[in-house]
GROMACS .gro file of C-alpha atoms in nm:
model
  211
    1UNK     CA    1   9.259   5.280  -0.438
    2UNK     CA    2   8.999   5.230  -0.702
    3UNK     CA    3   8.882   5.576  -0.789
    4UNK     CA    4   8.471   5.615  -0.784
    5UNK     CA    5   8.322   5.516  -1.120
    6UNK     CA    6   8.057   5.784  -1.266
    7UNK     CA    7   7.754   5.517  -1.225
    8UNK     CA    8   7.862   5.481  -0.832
    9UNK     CA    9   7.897   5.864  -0.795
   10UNK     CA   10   7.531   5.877  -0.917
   11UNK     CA   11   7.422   5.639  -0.722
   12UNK     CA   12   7.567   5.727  -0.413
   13UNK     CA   13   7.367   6.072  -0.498
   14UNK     CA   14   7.063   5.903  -0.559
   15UNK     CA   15   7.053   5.757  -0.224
   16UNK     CA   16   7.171   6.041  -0.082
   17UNK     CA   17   6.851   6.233  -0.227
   18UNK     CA   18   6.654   5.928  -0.115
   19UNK     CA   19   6.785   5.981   0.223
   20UNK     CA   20   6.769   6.328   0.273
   21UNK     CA   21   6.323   6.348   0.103
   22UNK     CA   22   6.247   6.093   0.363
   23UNK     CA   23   6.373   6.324   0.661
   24UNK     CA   24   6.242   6.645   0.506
   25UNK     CA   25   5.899   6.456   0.443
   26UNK     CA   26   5.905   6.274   0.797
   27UNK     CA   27   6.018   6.612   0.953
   28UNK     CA   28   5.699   6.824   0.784
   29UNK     CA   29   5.468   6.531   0.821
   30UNK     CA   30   5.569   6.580   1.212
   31UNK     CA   31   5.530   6.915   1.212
   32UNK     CA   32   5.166   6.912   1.039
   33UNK     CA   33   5.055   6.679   1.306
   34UNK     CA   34   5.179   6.865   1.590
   35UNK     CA   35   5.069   7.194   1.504
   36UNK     CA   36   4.684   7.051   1.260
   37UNK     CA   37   4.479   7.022   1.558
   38UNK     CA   38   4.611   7.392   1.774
   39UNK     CA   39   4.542   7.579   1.416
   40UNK     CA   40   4.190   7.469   1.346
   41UNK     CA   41   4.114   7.547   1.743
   42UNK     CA   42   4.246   7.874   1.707
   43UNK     CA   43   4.060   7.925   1.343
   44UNK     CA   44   3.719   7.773   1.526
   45UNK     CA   45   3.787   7.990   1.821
   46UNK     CA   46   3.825   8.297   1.595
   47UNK     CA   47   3.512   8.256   1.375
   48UNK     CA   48   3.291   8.168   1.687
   49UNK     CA   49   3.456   8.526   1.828
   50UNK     CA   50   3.292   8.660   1.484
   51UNK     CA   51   2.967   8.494   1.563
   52UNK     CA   52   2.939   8.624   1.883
   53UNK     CA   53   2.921   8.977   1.781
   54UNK     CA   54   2.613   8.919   1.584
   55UNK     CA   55   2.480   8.603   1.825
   56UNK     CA   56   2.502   8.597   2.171
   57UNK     CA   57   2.626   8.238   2.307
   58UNK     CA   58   2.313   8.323   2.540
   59UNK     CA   59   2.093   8.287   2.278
   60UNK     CA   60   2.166   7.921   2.188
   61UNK     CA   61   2.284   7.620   2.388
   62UNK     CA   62   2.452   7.375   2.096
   63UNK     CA   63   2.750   7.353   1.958
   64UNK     CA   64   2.701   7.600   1.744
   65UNK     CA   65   3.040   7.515   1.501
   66UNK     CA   66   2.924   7.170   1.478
   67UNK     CA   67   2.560   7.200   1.362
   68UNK     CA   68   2.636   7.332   1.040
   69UNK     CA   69   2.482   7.233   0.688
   70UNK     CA   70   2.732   7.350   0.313
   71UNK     CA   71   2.540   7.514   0.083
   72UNK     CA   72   2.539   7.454  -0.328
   73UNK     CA   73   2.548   7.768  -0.556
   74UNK     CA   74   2.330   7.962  -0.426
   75UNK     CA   75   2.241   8.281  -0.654
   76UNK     CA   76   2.032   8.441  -0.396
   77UNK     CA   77   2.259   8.492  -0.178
   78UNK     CA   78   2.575   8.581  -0.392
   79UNK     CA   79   2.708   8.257  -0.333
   80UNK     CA   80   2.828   8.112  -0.663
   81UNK     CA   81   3.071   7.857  -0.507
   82UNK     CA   82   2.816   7.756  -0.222
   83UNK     CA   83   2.842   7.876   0.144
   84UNK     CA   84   2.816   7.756   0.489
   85UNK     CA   85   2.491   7.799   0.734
   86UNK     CA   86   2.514   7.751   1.131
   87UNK     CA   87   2.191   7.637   1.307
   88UNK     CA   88   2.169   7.787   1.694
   89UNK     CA   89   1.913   7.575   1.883
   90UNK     CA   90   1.817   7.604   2.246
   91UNK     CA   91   1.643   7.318   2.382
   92UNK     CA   92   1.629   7.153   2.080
   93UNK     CA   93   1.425   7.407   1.920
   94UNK     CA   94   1.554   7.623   1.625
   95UNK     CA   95   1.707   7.979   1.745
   96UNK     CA   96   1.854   8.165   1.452
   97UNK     CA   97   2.044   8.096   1.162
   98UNK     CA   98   2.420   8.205   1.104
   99UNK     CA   99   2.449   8.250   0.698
  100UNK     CA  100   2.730   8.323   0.527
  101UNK     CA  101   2.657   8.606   0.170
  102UNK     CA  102   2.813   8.741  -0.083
  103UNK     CA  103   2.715   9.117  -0.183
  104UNK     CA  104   2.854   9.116  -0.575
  105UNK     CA  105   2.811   9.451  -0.635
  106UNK     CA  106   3.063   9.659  -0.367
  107UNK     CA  107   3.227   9.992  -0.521
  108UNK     CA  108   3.565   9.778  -0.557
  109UNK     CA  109   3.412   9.446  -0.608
  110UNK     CA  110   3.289   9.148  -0.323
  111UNK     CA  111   3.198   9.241   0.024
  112UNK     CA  112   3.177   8.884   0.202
  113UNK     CA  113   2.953   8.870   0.510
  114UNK     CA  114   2.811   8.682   0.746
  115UNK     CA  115   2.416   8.776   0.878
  116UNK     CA  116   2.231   8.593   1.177
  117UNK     CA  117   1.831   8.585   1.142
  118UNK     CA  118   1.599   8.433   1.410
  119UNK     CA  119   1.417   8.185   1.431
  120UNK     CA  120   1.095   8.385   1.386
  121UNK     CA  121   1.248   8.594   1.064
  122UNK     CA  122   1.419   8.895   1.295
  123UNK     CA  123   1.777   9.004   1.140
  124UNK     CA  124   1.985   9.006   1.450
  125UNK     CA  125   2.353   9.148   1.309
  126UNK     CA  126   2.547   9.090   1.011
  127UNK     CA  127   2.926   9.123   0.962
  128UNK     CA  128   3.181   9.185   0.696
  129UNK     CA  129   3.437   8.914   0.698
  130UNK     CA  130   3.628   9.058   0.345
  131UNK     CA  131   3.619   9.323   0.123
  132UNK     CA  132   3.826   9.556  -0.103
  133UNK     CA  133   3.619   9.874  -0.031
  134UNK     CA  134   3.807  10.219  -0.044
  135UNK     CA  135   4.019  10.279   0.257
  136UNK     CA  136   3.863  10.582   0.484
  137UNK     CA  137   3.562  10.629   0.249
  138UNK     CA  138   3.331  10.305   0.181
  139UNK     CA  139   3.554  10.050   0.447
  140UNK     CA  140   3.330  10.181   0.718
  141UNK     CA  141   3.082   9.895   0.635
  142UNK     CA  142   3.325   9.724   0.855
  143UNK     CA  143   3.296   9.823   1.208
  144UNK     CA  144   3.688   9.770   1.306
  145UNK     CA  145   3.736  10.038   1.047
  146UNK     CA  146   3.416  10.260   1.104
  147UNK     CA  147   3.522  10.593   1.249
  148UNK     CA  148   3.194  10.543   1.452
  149UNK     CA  149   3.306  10.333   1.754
  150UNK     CA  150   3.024  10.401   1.925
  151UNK     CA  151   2.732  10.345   1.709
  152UNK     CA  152   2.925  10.178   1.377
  153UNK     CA  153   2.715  10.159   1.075
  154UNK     CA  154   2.686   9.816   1.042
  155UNK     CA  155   2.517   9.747   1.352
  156UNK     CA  156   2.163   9.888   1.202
  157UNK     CA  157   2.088   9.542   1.158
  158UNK     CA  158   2.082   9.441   1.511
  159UNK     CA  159   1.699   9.554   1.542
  160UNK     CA  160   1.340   9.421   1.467
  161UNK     CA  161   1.354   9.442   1.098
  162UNK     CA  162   1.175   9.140   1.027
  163UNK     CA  163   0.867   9.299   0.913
  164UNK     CA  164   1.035   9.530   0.622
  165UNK     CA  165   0.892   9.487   0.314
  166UNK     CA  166   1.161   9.394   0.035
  167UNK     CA  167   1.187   9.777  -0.089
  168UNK     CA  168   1.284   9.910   0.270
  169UNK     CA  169   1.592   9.700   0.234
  170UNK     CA  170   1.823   9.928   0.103
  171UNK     CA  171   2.008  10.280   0.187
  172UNK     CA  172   1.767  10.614   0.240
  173UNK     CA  173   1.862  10.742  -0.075
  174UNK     CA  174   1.717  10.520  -0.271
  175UNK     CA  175   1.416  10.505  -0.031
  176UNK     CA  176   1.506  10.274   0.189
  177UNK     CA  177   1.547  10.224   0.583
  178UNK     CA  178   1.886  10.225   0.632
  179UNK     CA  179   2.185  10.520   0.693
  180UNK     CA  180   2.500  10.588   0.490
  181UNK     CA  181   2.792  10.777   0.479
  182UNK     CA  182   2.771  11.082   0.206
  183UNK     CA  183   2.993  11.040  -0.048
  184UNK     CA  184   3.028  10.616   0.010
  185UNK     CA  185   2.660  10.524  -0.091
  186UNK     CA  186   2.759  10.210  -0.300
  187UNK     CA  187   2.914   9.958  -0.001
  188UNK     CA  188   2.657  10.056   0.203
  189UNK     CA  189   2.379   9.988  -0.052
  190UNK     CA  190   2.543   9.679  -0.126
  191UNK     CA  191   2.542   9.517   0.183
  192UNK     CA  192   2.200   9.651   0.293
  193UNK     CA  193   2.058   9.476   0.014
  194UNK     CA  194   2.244   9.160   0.087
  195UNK     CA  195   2.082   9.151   0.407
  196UNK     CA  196   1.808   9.170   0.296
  197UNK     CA  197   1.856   8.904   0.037
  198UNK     CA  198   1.940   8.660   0.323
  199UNK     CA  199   1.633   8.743   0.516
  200UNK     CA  200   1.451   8.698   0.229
  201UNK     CA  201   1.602   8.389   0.164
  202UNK     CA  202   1.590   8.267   0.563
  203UNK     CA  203   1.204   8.327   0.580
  204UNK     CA  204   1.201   8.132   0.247
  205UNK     CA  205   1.387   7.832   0.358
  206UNK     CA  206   1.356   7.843   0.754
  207UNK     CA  207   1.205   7.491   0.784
  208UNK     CA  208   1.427   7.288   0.516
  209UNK     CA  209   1.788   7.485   0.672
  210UNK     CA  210   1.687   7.379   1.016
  211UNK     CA  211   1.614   6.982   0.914
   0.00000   0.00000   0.00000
């Protein structure tokens, strides 16, 4: 019996290699296409859960996920790689806008957020979606970690504030309209003033984010 020469050996590995990416590939590929389309329900179902805590579904009768408009950089509202805005309509008419913001200047760093204004300029909620703030001392600007169950501190914003002048939009001590936490000042001036940024910002742009 001939004994395997080293070029057949290596080719006879080759091919099993060959063999052996194209299952692997055609096995993943599979997977990915059974599993693309249940993920992104379940991520769209999650953030419209998020959404719903700041805008009730009663308020708007779109598809609220699908009438959405990208953002470029956006300095204004923290937003240096662009962000996302959802447009809530009922009857065809403009309802509120859903913006995503950035506050930069957190104690440890970013506090991401989303904030829902009306139609006529009214702040309805806002929400931290990510942050790095101090566990048990400035994390209570997010309401699944806010001691307060009952009345967390984030959901100051779901009242008439559309008529605050610029300088109200911050934390009492510094003379604004808005509660803290002693001792955790700096997240909760941070995203007060980010608020207020996107209201700003909404009044600003109402017409053009609704085209």
């Amino acid at each position: 019996m001939n004994e395997p020469t080293a070029g057949g050996l290596s080719l006879r590995t080759a091919l099993a290699m060959l063999v052996f990416t194209l299952v692997f590939t055609a096995f993943m590929a599979g997977g990915y296409l059974l599993t693309r389309d249940p993920i992104a329900r379940s991520a769209k179902a999650e953030k419209l859960l998020l959404i719903d805590q700041i805008l009730p579904r009663s308020g708007y009768d779109n598809a609220l996920l699908d009438d959405v408009i990208s953002l470029p950089p956006t300095p204004e509202l923290g937003l240096d790689q662009g962000g996302q805005v959802w447009r809530a309509r009922r009857a065809g008419q403009p309802a509120a806008l859903v913006m995503e913001a950035v506050a930069p200047d957190g104690y440890a760093g970013r506090v991401e957020l989303i904030v829902a204004v009306a139609a006529d300029g009214q702040v309805l909620g806002a929400r931290v979606t990510q942050h790095r703030e101090t566990p048990g001392l400035g994390d209570y600007i997010d309401p699944r970690k806010d001691k307060n169950k009952a009345h967390p501190w984030i959901s100051q914003f779901e009242r008439p504030a559309r008529d605050l002048p610029p300088a109200a939009w911050t934390v009492k001590k510094d003379g604004g309209a808005f509660d803290y936490n002693t001792g955790a000042t700096i997240s909760a001036r941070a995203v007060t003033r980010a608020v207020g940024r996107v209201a700003a910002y909404a009044a600003a742009h109402r017409d053009a984010l609704f085209q």
